[in-house]
mmCIF file of C-alpha atoms and ligand atoms in Angstrom:
data_model
loop_
_atom_site.group_PDB
_atom_site.id
_atom_site.type_symbol
_atom_site.label_atom_id
_atom_site.label_comp_id
_atom_site.label_asym_id
_atom_site.label_seq_id
_atom_site.Cartn_x
_atom_site.Cartn_y
_atom_site.Cartn_z
ATOM 1 C CA UNK A 170 168.529 93.195 167.578
ATOM 2 C CA UNK A 171 166.943 93.759 170.958
ATOM 3 C CA UNK A 172 167.721 91.616 173.947
ATOM 4 C CA UNK A 173 164.046 90.793 174.331
ATOM 5 C CA UNK A 174 163.906 89.477 170.772
ATOM 6 C CA UNK A 175 166.827 87.149 171.324
ATOM 7 C CA UNK A 176 165.413 86.047 174.643
ATOM 8 C CA UNK A 177 162.174 85.163 172.870
ATOM 9 C CA UNK A 178 164.062 83.177 170.265
ATOM 10 C CA UNK A 179 166.060 81.159 172.758
ATOM 11 C CA UNK A 180 162.867 80.489 174.637
ATOM 12 C CA UNK A 181 161.163 79.174 171.521
ATOM 13 C CA UNK A 182 164.218 77.353 170.253
ATOM 14 C CA UNK A 183 162.853 77.292 166.744
ATOM 15 C CA UNK A 184 161.413 79.583 164.138
ATOM 16 C CA UNK A 185 158.825 77.515 162.341
ATOM 17 C CA UNK A 186 157.831 79.194 159.058
ATOM 18 C CA UNK A 187 156.193 76.273 157.293
ATOM 19 C CA UNK A 188 152.523 76.535 158.319
ATOM 20 C CA UNK A 189 151.368 75.822 154.742
ATOM 21 C CA UNK A 190 152.943 72.405 155.133
ATOM 22 C CA UNK A 191 151.394 71.700 158.514
ATOM 23 C CA UNK A 192 150.588 73.419 161.806
ATOM 24 C CA UNK A 193 151.063 72.633 165.456
ATOM 25 C CA UNK A 194 147.803 71.507 167.112
ATOM 26 C CA UNK A 195 146.329 74.178 169.402
ATOM 27 C CA UNK A 196 146.149 73.278 173.084
ATOM 28 C CA UNK A 197 142.338 73.646 173.133
ATOM 29 C CA UNK A 198 142.140 71.234 170.191
ATOM 30 C CA UNK A 199 144.191 68.573 171.951
ATOM 31 C CA UNK A 200 142.181 69.013 175.171
ATOM 32 C CA UNK A 201 138.967 68.444 173.229
ATOM 33 C CA UNK A 202 140.344 65.283 171.600
ATOM 34 C CA UNK A 203 141.747 63.475 174.623
ATOM 35 C CA UNK A 204 138.471 62.208 176.187
ATOM 36 C CA UNK A 205 137.619 60.506 172.891
ATOM 37 C CA UNK A 206 140.460 58.002 173.319
ATOM 38 C CA UNK A 207 139.600 56.418 176.690
ATOM 39 C CA UNK A 208 136.299 57.853 177.902
ATOM 40 C CA UNK A 209 134.112 58.245 174.830
ATOM 41 C CA UNK A 210 135.597 55.330 172.937
ATOM 42 C CA UNK A 211 132.414 53.658 171.716
ATOM 43 C CA UNK A 212 131.778 52.983 168.070
ATOM 44 C CA UNK A 213 129.676 55.912 166.799
ATOM 45 C CA UNK A 214 127.475 53.528 164.798
ATOM 46 C CA UNK A 215 126.417 51.550 167.884
ATOM 47 C CA UNK A 216 123.045 52.358 169.398
ATOM 48 C CA UNK A 217 123.785 51.945 173.126
ATOM 49 C CA UNK A 218 124.198 54.978 175.336
ATOM 50 C CA UNK A 219 128.011 54.721 175.470
ATOM 51 C CA UNK A 220 128.072 55.753 171.829
ATOM 52 C CA UNK A 221 125.696 58.666 172.114
ATOM 53 C CA UNK A 222 128.371 61.113 173.264
ATOM 54 C CA UNK A 223 130.637 59.859 170.489
ATOM 55 C CA UNK A 224 127.996 60.426 167.844
ATOM 56 C CA UNK A 225 127.237 63.881 169.186
ATOM 57 C CA UNK A 226 130.954 64.757 169.098
ATOM 58 C CA UNK A 227 130.951 64.025 165.373
ATOM 59 C CA UNK A 228 127.768 66.040 164.825
ATOM 60 C CA UNK A 229 129.146 69.002 166.743
ATOM 61 C CA UNK A 230 132.297 68.910 164.625
ATOM 62 C CA UNK A 231 130.238 68.923 161.432
ATOM 63 C CA UNK A 232 128.298 71.864 162.732
ATOM 64 C CA UNK A 233 131.459 73.869 163.408
ATOM 65 C CA UNK A 234 132.929 73.068 160.006
ATOM 66 C CA UNK A 235 129.697 73.943 158.194
ATOM 67 C CA UNK A 236 129.751 77.402 159.825
ATOM 68 C CA UNK A 237 133.223 78.109 158.409
ATOM 69 C CA UNK A 238 132.010 77.645 154.823
ATOM 70 C CA UNK A 239 128.292 78.426 155.228
ATOM 71 C CA UNK A 240 126.816 75.070 154.267
ATOM 72 C CA UNK A 241 124.424 72.654 155.962
ATOM 73 C CA UNK A 242 125.787 70.233 158.530
ATOM 74 C CA UNK A 243 124.482 67.358 156.407
ATOM 75 C CA UNK A 244 126.638 68.442 153.469
ATOM 76 C CA UNK A 245 129.960 67.789 155.291
ATOM 77 C CA UNK A 246 131.592 64.345 154.894
ATOM 78 C CA UNK A 247 134.736 63.381 156.782
ATOM 79 C CA UNK A 248 137.751 61.942 154.966
ATOM 80 C CA UNK A 249 141.323 60.994 155.846
ATOM 81 C CA UNK A 250 142.530 64.443 154.785
ATOM 82 C CA UNK A 251 142.712 66.960 151.969
ATOM 83 C CA UNK A 252 144.230 64.445 149.581
ATOM 84 C CA UNK A 253 141.310 62.029 149.917
ATOM 85 C CA UNK A 254 138.834 64.901 149.629
ATOM 86 C CA UNK A 255 140.427 66.018 146.326
ATOM 87 C CA UNK A 256 140.516 62.438 145.003
ATOM 88 C CA UNK A 257 136.895 61.885 145.952
ATOM 89 C CA UNK A 258 135.658 65.134 144.410
ATOM 90 C CA UNK A 259 137.394 64.643 141.082
ATOM 91 C CA UNK A 260 137.104 60.896 140.539
ATOM 92 C CA UNK A 261 133.673 60.692 142.165
ATOM 93 C CA UNK A 262 132.177 63.379 139.925
ATOM 94 C CA UNK A 263 133.938 62.032 136.824
ATOM 95 C CA UNK A 264 132.590 58.496 137.400
ATOM 96 C CA UNK A 265 129.072 59.630 138.242
ATOM 97 C CA UNK A 266 128.687 61.942 135.250
ATOM 98 C CA UNK A 267 130.442 60.115 132.452
ATOM 99 C CA UNK A 268 127.156 59.653 130.617
ATOM 100 C CA UNK A 269 127.036 63.447 130.271
ATOM 101 C CA UNK A 270 130.657 63.940 129.191
ATOM 102 C CA UNK A 271 134.301 63.064 129.711
ATOM 103 C CA UNK A 272 135.937 66.488 129.910
ATOM 104 C CA UNK A 273 137.429 68.038 133.041
ATOM 105 C CA UNK A 274 139.027 71.469 133.406
ATOM 106 C CA UNK A 275 141.666 72.278 136.005
ATOM 107 C CA UNK A 276 144.784 74.468 136.183
ATOM 108 C CA UNK A 277 148.539 74.006 135.905
ATOM 109 C CA UNK A 278 149.070 75.142 139.499
ATOM 110 C CA UNK A 279 146.915 72.679 141.440
ATOM 111 C CA UNK A 280 148.085 70.566 144.356
ATOM 112 C CA UNK A 281 149.418 67.108 143.414
ATOM 113 C CA UNK A 282 146.249 65.522 144.842
ATOM 114 C CA UNK A 283 144.220 67.235 142.102
ATOM 115 C CA UNK A 284 146.778 66.965 139.303
ATOM 116 C CA UNK A 285 147.462 63.281 139.860
ATOM 117 C CA UNK A 286 143.752 62.444 140.181
ATOM 118 C CA UNK A 287 143.275 64.122 136.801
ATOM 119 C CA UNK A 288 146.219 62.233 135.298
ATOM 120 C CA UNK A 289 144.698 58.993 136.548
ATOM 121 C CA UNK A 290 141.387 59.871 134.904
ATOM 122 C CA UNK A 291 143.231 60.580 131.651
ATOM 123 C CA UNK A 292 144.560 57.020 131.768
ATOM 124 C CA UNK A 293 140.922 55.880 131.882
ATOM 125 C CA UNK A 294 139.991 57.910 128.801
ATOM 126 C CA UNK A 295 138.858 61.201 130.324
ATOM 127 C CA UNK A 296 140.090 64.419 128.696
ATOM 128 C CA UNK A 297 141.632 67.058 130.925
ATOM 129 C CA UNK A 298 142.365 70.711 130.113
ATOM 130 C CA UNK A 299 145.087 72.250 132.300
ATOM 131 C CA UNK A 300 144.491 76.009 132.193
ATOM 132 C CA UNK A 301 147.579 78.231 132.197
ATOM 133 C CA UNK A 302 147.917 81.110 134.668
ATOM 134 C CA UNK A 303 149.395 84.592 134.317
ATOM 135 C CA UNK A 304 152.564 85.967 135.916
ATOM 136 C CA UNK A 305 150.838 86.387 139.283
ATOM 137 C CA UNK A 306 149.141 82.992 139.163
ATOM 138 C CA UNK A 307 145.621 83.997 138.067
ATOM 139 C CA UNK A 308 143.415 81.965 135.771
ATOM 140 C CA UNK A 309 141.945 84.035 132.945
ATOM 141 C CA UNK A 310 138.144 83.896 133.163
ATOM 142 C CA UNK A 311 137.652 84.252 129.430
ATOM 143 C CA UNK A 312 140.016 81.359 128.786
ATOM 144 C CA UNK A 313 138.058 79.298 131.294
ATOM 145 C CA UNK A 314 134.716 80.163 129.672
ATOM 146 C CA UNK A 315 136.044 79.233 126.237
ATOM 147 C CA UNK A 316 137.444 75.929 127.526
ATOM 148 C CA UNK A 317 134.023 74.717 128.669
ATOM 149 C CA UNK A 318 132.256 72.663 125.998
ATOM 150 C CA UNK A 319 129.239 70.354 125.941
ATOM 151 C CA UNK A 320 131.364 67.434 127.142
ATOM 152 C CA UNK A 321 132.647 69.311 130.221
ATOM 153 C CA UNK A 322 131.392 67.901 133.508
ATOM 154 C CA UNK A 323 133.711 69.442 136.105
ATOM 155 C CA UNK A 324 135.870 72.495 136.738
ATOM 156 C CA UNK A 325 138.402 72.091 139.574
ATOM 157 C CA UNK A 326 140.269 75.270 140.517
ATOM 158 C CA UNK A 327 141.992 75.782 143.850
ATOM 159 C CA UNK A 328 140.944 78.601 146.178
ATOM 160 C CA UNK A 329 144.398 79.734 147.337
ATOM 161 C CA UNK A 330 147.693 78.359 146.068
ATOM 162 C CA UNK A 331 149.896 76.598 148.616
ATOM 163 C CA UNK A 332 153.176 77.795 147.075
ATOM 164 C CA UNK A 333 152.639 81.383 145.934
ATOM 165 C CA UNK A 334 149.499 82.257 147.889
ATOM 166 C CA UNK A 335 147.530 83.556 144.896
ATOM 167 C CA UNK A 336 143.761 83.383 145.420
ATOM 168 C CA UNK A 337 141.481 83.034 142.424
ATOM 169 C CA UNK A 338 138.280 84.965 141.819
ATOM 170 C CA UNK A 339 136.252 82.034 143.127
ATOM 171 C CA UNK A 340 132.894 83.796 142.997
ATOM 172 C CA UNK A 341 133.315 84.668 139.315
ATOM 173 C CA UNK A 342 134.455 81.124 138.512
ATOM 174 C CA UNK A 343 131.449 79.753 140.370
ATOM 175 C CA UNK A 344 129.141 81.975 138.337
ATOM 176 C CA UNK A 345 130.641 80.804 135.060
ATOM 177 C CA UNK A 346 130.249 77.155 136.090
ATOM 178 C CA UNK A 347 126.641 77.629 137.144
ATOM 179 C CA UNK A 348 125.816 79.428 133.909
ATOM 180 C CA UNK A 349 127.415 76.640 131.862
ATOM 181 C CA UNK A 350 125.835 73.977 134.057
ATOM 182 C CA UNK A 351 129.075 72.212 135.069
ATOM 183 C CA UNK A 352 130.118 71.210 138.567
ATOM 184 C CA UNK A 353 132.640 73.417 140.384
ATOM 185 C CA UNK A 354 135.107 71.891 142.842
ATOM 186 C CA UNK A 355 137.648 73.946 144.749
ATOM 187 C CA UNK A 356 140.559 72.789 146.872
ATOM 188 C CA UNK A 357 140.212 75.174 149.817
ATOM 189 C CA UNK A 358 142.743 73.460 152.070
ATOM 190 C CA UNK A 359 144.933 76.569 152.320
ATOM 191 C CA UNK A 360 142.117 79.109 152.341
ATOM 192 C CA UNK A 361 140.007 77.492 155.062
ATOM 193 C CA UNK A 362 139.998 79.544 158.241
ATOM 194 C CA UNK A 363 142.147 82.240 156.639
ATOM 195 C CA UNK A 364 139.701 83.959 154.311
ATOM 196 C CA UNK A 365 135.895 84.126 154.205
ATOM 197 C CA UNK A 366 134.395 81.156 152.355
ATOM 198 C CA UNK A 367 130.719 81.057 151.483
ATOM 199 C CA UNK A 368 129.830 78.077 149.290
ATOM 200 C CA UNK A 369 126.370 79.448 148.583
ATOM 201 C CA UNK A 370 127.427 82.930 147.492
ATOM 202 C CA UNK A 371 130.398 81.539 145.591
ATOM 203 C CA UNK A 372 128.428 78.819 143.770
ATOM 204 C CA UNK A 373 130.751 76.076 144.964
ATOM 205 C CA UNK A 374 129.415 72.520 144.533
ATOM 206 C CA UNK A 375 132.238 70.555 146.135
ATOM 207 C CA UNK A 376 135.040 71.820 148.414
ATOM 208 C CA UNK A 377 138.068 70.103 149.982
ATOM 209 C CA UNK A 378 139.303 70.779 153.521
ATOM 210 C CA UNK A 379 142.015 69.466 155.825
ATOM 211 C CA UNK A 380 142.357 69.754 159.611
ATOM 212 C CA UNK A 381 146.124 69.931 159.992
ATOM 213 C CA UNK A 382 146.463 73.194 158.071
ATOM 214 C CA UNK A 383 144.204 74.960 160.590
ATOM 215 C CA UNK A 384 145.781 73.791 163.882
ATOM 216 C CA UNK A 385 143.905 70.490 163.916
ATOM 217 C CA UNK A 386 145.343 66.960 163.803
ATOM 218 C CA UNK A 387 146.824 65.252 160.745
ATOM 219 C CA UNK A 388 144.965 62.493 158.919
ATOM 220 C CA UNK A 389 141.503 64.038 158.932
ATOM 221 C CA UNK A 390 139.762 66.258 156.434
ATOM 222 C CA UNK A 391 136.365 66.782 154.895
ATOM 223 C CA UNK A 392 134.571 67.168 151.624
ATOM 224 C CA UNK A 393 131.613 69.507 151.311
ATOM 225 C CA UNK A 394 129.166 68.062 148.814
ATOM 226 C CA UNK A 395 126.248 70.300 147.964
ATOM 227 C CA UNK A 396 122.920 68.522 148.227
ATOM 228 C CA UNK A 397 121.976 67.007 144.878
ATOM 229 C CA UNK A 398 125.479 66.810 143.365
ATOM 230 C CA UNK A 399 125.943 63.552 141.441
ATOM 231 C CA UNK A 400 129.063 61.898 142.856
ATOM 232 C CA UNK A 401 130.175 58.297 143.285
ATOM 233 C CA UNK A 402 131.670 56.897 146.466
ATOM 234 C CA UNK A 403 135.317 55.838 146.431
ATOM 235 C CA UNK A 404 135.371 53.884 149.699
ATOM 236 C CA UNK A 405 132.864 51.044 150.008
ATOM 237 C CA UNK A 406 132.037 49.213 153.210
ATOM 238 C CA UNK A 407 129.840 49.661 156.255
ATOM 239 C CA UNK A 408 128.012 52.732 154.955
ATOM 240 C CA UNK A 409 129.191 55.279 157.528
ATOM 241 C CA UNK A 410 128.792 58.988 156.743
ATOM 242 C CA UNK A 411 125.227 58.426 155.533
ATOM 243 C CA UNK A 412 126.400 55.722 153.147
ATOM 244 C CA UNK A 413 128.908 57.906 151.348
ATOM 245 C CA UNK A 414 132.233 57.255 153.005
ATOM 246 C CA UNK A 415 132.592 53.915 154.753
ATOM 247 C CA UNK A 416 134.920 53.055 157.622
ATOM 248 C CA UNK A 417 134.631 53.619 161.362
ATOM 249 C CA UNK A 418 135.171 57.323 161.913
ATOM 250 C CA UNK A 419 138.466 58.778 163.181
ATOM 251 C CA UNK A 420 136.550 60.192 166.134
ATOM 252 C CA UNK A 421 139.349 61.991 168.060
ATOM 253 C CA UNK A 422 140.598 63.463 164.784
ATOM 254 C CA UNK A 423 137.121 64.576 163.757
ATOM 255 C CA UNK A 424 136.494 66.148 167.165
ATOM 256 C CA UNK A 425 139.860 67.939 166.935
ATOM 257 C CA UNK A 426 139.033 69.203 163.444
ATOM 258 C CA UNK A 427 135.725 70.532 164.753
ATOM 259 C CA UNK A 428 137.404 72.373 167.619
ATOM 260 C CA UNK A 429 140.007 73.846 165.258
ATOM 261 C CA UNK A 430 137.166 75.033 162.999
ATOM 262 C CA UNK A 431 135.295 76.525 165.965
ATOM 263 C CA UNK A 432 138.396 78.460 167.058
ATOM 264 C CA UNK A 433 139.058 79.638 163.506
ATOM 265 C CA UNK A 434 135.461 80.870 163.286
ATOM 266 C CA UNK A 435 135.453 82.620 166.665
ATOM 267 C CA UNK A 436 138.822 84.327 166.232
ATOM 268 C CA UNK A 437 138.522 84.885 162.502
ATOM 269 C CA UNK A 438 138.849 88.643 162.170
ATOM 270 C CA UNK A 439 141.376 89.097 164.926
ATOM 271 C CA UNK A 440 143.685 86.342 163.670
ATOM 272 C CA UNK A 441 143.357 87.181 159.979
ATOM 273 C CA UNK A 442 143.996 90.897 160.454
ATOM 274 C CA UNK A 443 147.014 90.125 162.579
ATOM 275 C CA UNK A 444 148.450 87.667 160.064
ATOM 276 C CA UNK A 445 147.882 90.032 157.103
ATOM 277 C CA UNK A 446 149.588 92.914 158.930
ATOM 278 C CA UNK A 447 152.559 90.753 159.796
ATOM 279 C CA UNK A 448 152.801 89.398 156.271
ATOM 280 C CA UNK A 449 152.996 92.916 154.867
ATOM 281 C CA UNK A 450 155.527 93.875 157.522
ATOM 282 C CA UNK A 451 157.745 90.851 156.817
ATOM 283 C CA UNK A 452 157.555 91.446 153.054
ATOM 284 C CA UNK A 453 158.664 95.065 153.559
ATOM 285 C CA UNK A 454 161.571 93.951 155.742
ATOM 286 C CA UNK A 455 162.655 91.194 153.334
ATOM 287 C CA UNK A 456 162.555 93.625 150.398
ATOM 288 C CA UNK A 457 165.219 95.663 152.217
ATOM 289 C CA UNK A 458 167.600 92.771 151.558
ATOM 290 C CA UNK A 459 169.170 93.541 148.183
ATOM 291 C CA UNK A 460 168.043 91.428 145.220
ATOM 292 C CA UNK A 461 164.788 90.209 146.727
ATOM 293 C CA UNK A 462 161.774 89.492 144.540
ATOM 294 C CA UNK A 463 158.270 88.581 145.725
ATOM 295 C CA UNK A 464 156.544 85.808 143.777
ATOM 296 C CA UNK A 465 152.759 85.594 143.366
ATOM 297 C CA UNK A 466 149.939 88.079 143.856
ATOM 298 C CA UNK A 467 149.987 90.863 146.422
ATOM 299 C CA UNK A 468 147.440 92.437 148.758
ATOM 300 C CA UNK A 469 143.963 90.998 149.206
ATOM 301 C CA UNK A 470 144.473 88.432 146.428
ATOM 302 C CA UNK A 471 147.153 86.648 148.436
ATOM 303 C CA UNK A 472 146.617 84.133 151.236
ATOM 304 C CA UNK A 473 147.194 86.045 154.496
ATOM 305 C CA UNK A 474 150.028 83.837 155.730
ATOM 306 C CA UNK A 475 152.023 83.251 152.550
ATOM 307 C CA UNK A 476 155.331 84.795 151.487
ATOM 308 C CA UNK A 477 157.275 83.467 148.519
ATOM 309 C CA UNK A 478 160.523 85.199 147.596
ATOM 310 C CA UNK A 479 163.526 84.701 145.342
ATOM 311 C CA UNK A 480 166.872 85.969 146.623
ATOM 312 C CA UNK A 481 169.059 86.740 143.625
ATOM 313 C CA UNK A 482 172.097 84.465 143.421
ATOM 314 C CA UNK A 483 171.022 82.389 146.431
ATOM 315 C CA UNK A 484 170.074 78.792 145.737
ATOM 316 C CA UNK A 485 167.177 77.942 148.011
ATOM 317 C CA UNK A 486 168.323 74.387 148.642
ATOM 318 C CA UNK A 487 171.522 75.718 150.193
ATOM 319 C CA UNK A 488 169.646 78.480 151.975
ATOM 320 C CA UNK A 489 167.261 75.988 153.565
ATOM 321 C CA UNK A 490 170.187 74.012 154.991
ATOM 322 C CA UNK A 491 171.870 77.135 156.366
ATOM 323 C CA UNK A 492 168.555 78.279 157.860
ATOM 324 C CA UNK A 493 167.914 74.837 159.335
ATOM 325 C CA UNK A 494 171.222 75.128 161.181
ATOM 326 C CA UNK A 495 170.050 78.491 162.483
ATOM 327 C CA UNK A 496 166.766 77.043 163.725
ATOM 328 C CA UNK A 497 164.617 78.455 160.923
ATOM 329 C CA UNK A 498 162.299 75.993 159.169
ATOM 330 C CA UNK A 499 160.898 76.859 155.744
ATOM 331 C CA UNK A 500 160.159 75.252 152.377
ATOM 332 C CA UNK A 501 161.067 75.536 148.722
ATOM 333 C CA UNK A 502 159.193 74.124 145.767
ATOM 334 C CA UNK A 503 157.188 71.160 146.846
ATOM 335 C CA UNK A 504 159.032 68.720 149.039
ATOM 336 C CA UNK A 505 158.468 65.290 147.570
ATOM 337 C CA UNK A 506 158.292 62.299 149.865
ATOM 338 C CA UNK A 507 161.996 61.543 149.394
ATOM 339 C CA UNK A 508 162.791 64.918 150.947
ATOM 340 C CA UNK A 509 164.420 66.239 147.806
ATOM 341 C CA UNK A 510 163.243 69.472 146.204
ATOM 342 C CA UNK A 511 161.627 69.171 142.821
ATOM 343 C CA UNK A 512 161.409 72.080 140.454
ATOM 344 C CA UNK A 513 158.097 73.741 141.265
ATOM 345 C CA UNK A 514 155.387 73.295 138.625
ATOM 346 C CA UNK A 515 153.707 76.391 140.071
ATOM 347 C CA UNK A 516 156.702 78.719 139.691
ATOM 348 C CA UNK A 517 157.235 77.358 136.194
ATOM 349 C CA UNK A 518 153.575 78.045 135.351
ATOM 350 C CA UNK A 519 153.846 81.707 136.418
ATOM 351 C CA UNK A 520 156.796 82.072 134.070
ATOM 352 C CA UNK A 521 159.738 82.392 136.448
ATOM 353 C CA UNK A 522 163.124 81.609 134.935
ATOM 354 C CA UNK A 523 164.863 78.432 136.102
ATOM 355 C CA UNK A 524 167.267 80.670 138.047
ATOM 356 C CA UNK A 525 164.435 82.497 139.846
ATOM 357 C CA UNK A 526 162.716 79.191 140.576
ATOM 358 C CA UNK A 527 165.865 77.697 142.080
ATOM 359 C CA UNK A 528 166.270 80.780 144.262
ATOM 360 C CA UNK A 529 162.728 80.746 145.538
ATOM 361 C CA UNK A 530 161.778 80.024 149.123
ATOM 362 C CA UNK A 531 158.410 79.987 150.925
ATOM 363 C CA UNK A 532 157.763 81.348 154.403
ATOM 364 C CA UNK A 533 154.348 80.668 155.917
ATOM 365 C CA UNK A 534 153.283 81.439 159.474
ATOM 366 C CA UNK A 535 150.217 81.797 161.673
ATOM 367 C CA UNK A 536 148.242 83.459 164.441
ATOM 368 C CA UNK A 537 151.054 83.092 166.988
ATOM 369 C CA UNK A 538 153.467 85.394 165.127
ATOM 370 C CA UNK A 539 154.879 88.365 167.067
ATOM 371 C CA UNK A 540 157.185 91.369 166.716
ATOM 372 C CA UNK A 541 159.925 89.538 168.596
ATOM 373 C CA UNK A 542 159.695 86.559 166.272
ATOM 374 C CA UNK A 543 159.869 88.584 163.071
ATOM 375 C CA UNK A 544 162.765 90.630 164.364
ATOM 376 C CA UNK A 545 164.867 87.525 164.933
ATOM 377 C CA UNK A 546 163.529 85.850 161.794
ATOM 378 C CA UNK A 547 164.403 88.682 159.397
ATOM 379 C CA UNK A 548 167.783 89.100 161.059
ATOM 380 C CA UNK A 549 168.589 85.433 160.494
ATOM 381 C CA UNK A 550 167.401 85.511 156.880
ATOM 382 C CA UNK A 551 169.615 88.524 156.189
ATOM 383 C CA UNK A 552 172.633 86.832 157.780
ATOM 384 C CA UNK A 553 172.056 83.571 155.897
ATOM 385 C CA UNK A 554 171.546 85.291 152.522
ATOM 386 C CA UNK A 555 174.626 87.474 152.987
ATOM 387 C CA UNK A 556 176.734 84.509 154.082
ATOM 388 C CA UNK A 557 175.787 82.478 151.035
ATOM 389 C CA UNK A 558 176.394 85.421 148.736
ATOM 390 C CA UNK A 559 179.830 86.097 150.223
ATOM 391 C CA UNK A 560 180.782 82.432 149.746
ATOM 392 C CA UNK A 561 179.780 82.907 146.096
ATOM 393 C CA UNK A 562 178.500 79.369 145.727
HETATM 394 C C1 PLP B 1500 148.072 70.188 152.306
HETATM 395 C C2 PLP B 1500 147.258 70.328 151.073
HETATM 396 C C3 PLP B 1500 146.520 69.245 150.546
HETATM 397 C C4 PLP B 1500 146.599 67.867 151.138
HETATM 398 O O1 PLP B 1500 145.980 67.769 152.389
HETATM 399 P P1 PLP B 1500 146.381 66.532 153.357
HETATM 400 O O2 PLP B 1500 145.407 66.644 154.477
HETATM 401 O O3 PLP B 1500 147.798 66.782 153.777
HETATM 402 O O4 PLP B 1500 146.212 65.283 152.567
HETATM 403 C C5 PLP B 1500 145.755 69.475 149.436
HETATM 404 N N1 PLP B 1500 145.689 70.662 148.854
HETATM 405 C C6 PLP B 1500 146.376 71.734 149.305
HETATM 406 C C7 PLP B 1500 146.236 73.046 148.628
HETATM 407 C C8 PLP B 1500 147.185 71.593 150.425
HETATM 408 O O5 PLP B 1500 147.881 72.644 150.858
#
């Protein structure tokens, strides 16, 4: 351990490795938001000049977001976050197309926002197929093709998995859906800003996004809806967002999301390359700790910032507490709102044993990673793992 590394750690005071859960807002994002609280506070729907700047802030944000996924500005609709976007996509398409069919296809490894929207639809009489995944977390394309029948209206498959980082072959899935004439929704909350997304090339009809996973504020997200897609509204009221999503816009949040998207677009290659290199470096260093197993896909099929490992004989719940005391913040499974750790449906779906699942921990990070940080980080992980193992608990 170098002196400089420790100095860096004490300066930071914390080693935050939970970027998949949320990120710290970038300074430029906050700076962009602040004027929209007290200066440009007008209601964007009003027609007087005070509101013009507010309206243009929203338009600019849409423009920046559309560039990140290669769609038209008019195809971006703001929501209260990724969860609302997923709910809207799935329920909205189901309700609007029920004359065509009542069958939806998704996977066993989706985010709760997708899975629970599907469960809700099942309670209303819709039929849902939950596709299995292989040991790395991939959906089999043949299985998907076979699952589509003449009652199928929607396929919802996430872009990159929030727990194990596995990214699906989205372009191939999009092609299958287009060929079979069913709508394709993807939850791209984790992938946005991290990997290239092109809704046109990938045949994506509907795509969910969230600001707080890309250094924007919490409580704002967006749904891309391709022009012509038949989808019902979920929120009825004053007809904002061109009549599709009512409610006075969260203007500072939307402006912050737009700035975060602009920064992600501008710095894309530099940040992504950096994060991928560090991920590979951290994985190599963690594998030097005896009894370490990497979960999920590797290489280009993995989200740049995701590491999921099982340390043999080390219960992750205990490890998280030890790490917390050492100033390292990470996640295991999916933290439910009560703060307890539930057995991960994703790790179960990729066929890990209960033991491996209980020993699994997720480290996610971002553009501000550095050599000094990883040096201290890996050192602390090694100490914590060895301590727990020597206590034999
Ligand atoms: C975080 C997340 C969501 C939910 O987004 P919120 O903005 O927190 O509601 C949905 N899907 C995935 C894959 C996520 O990681």
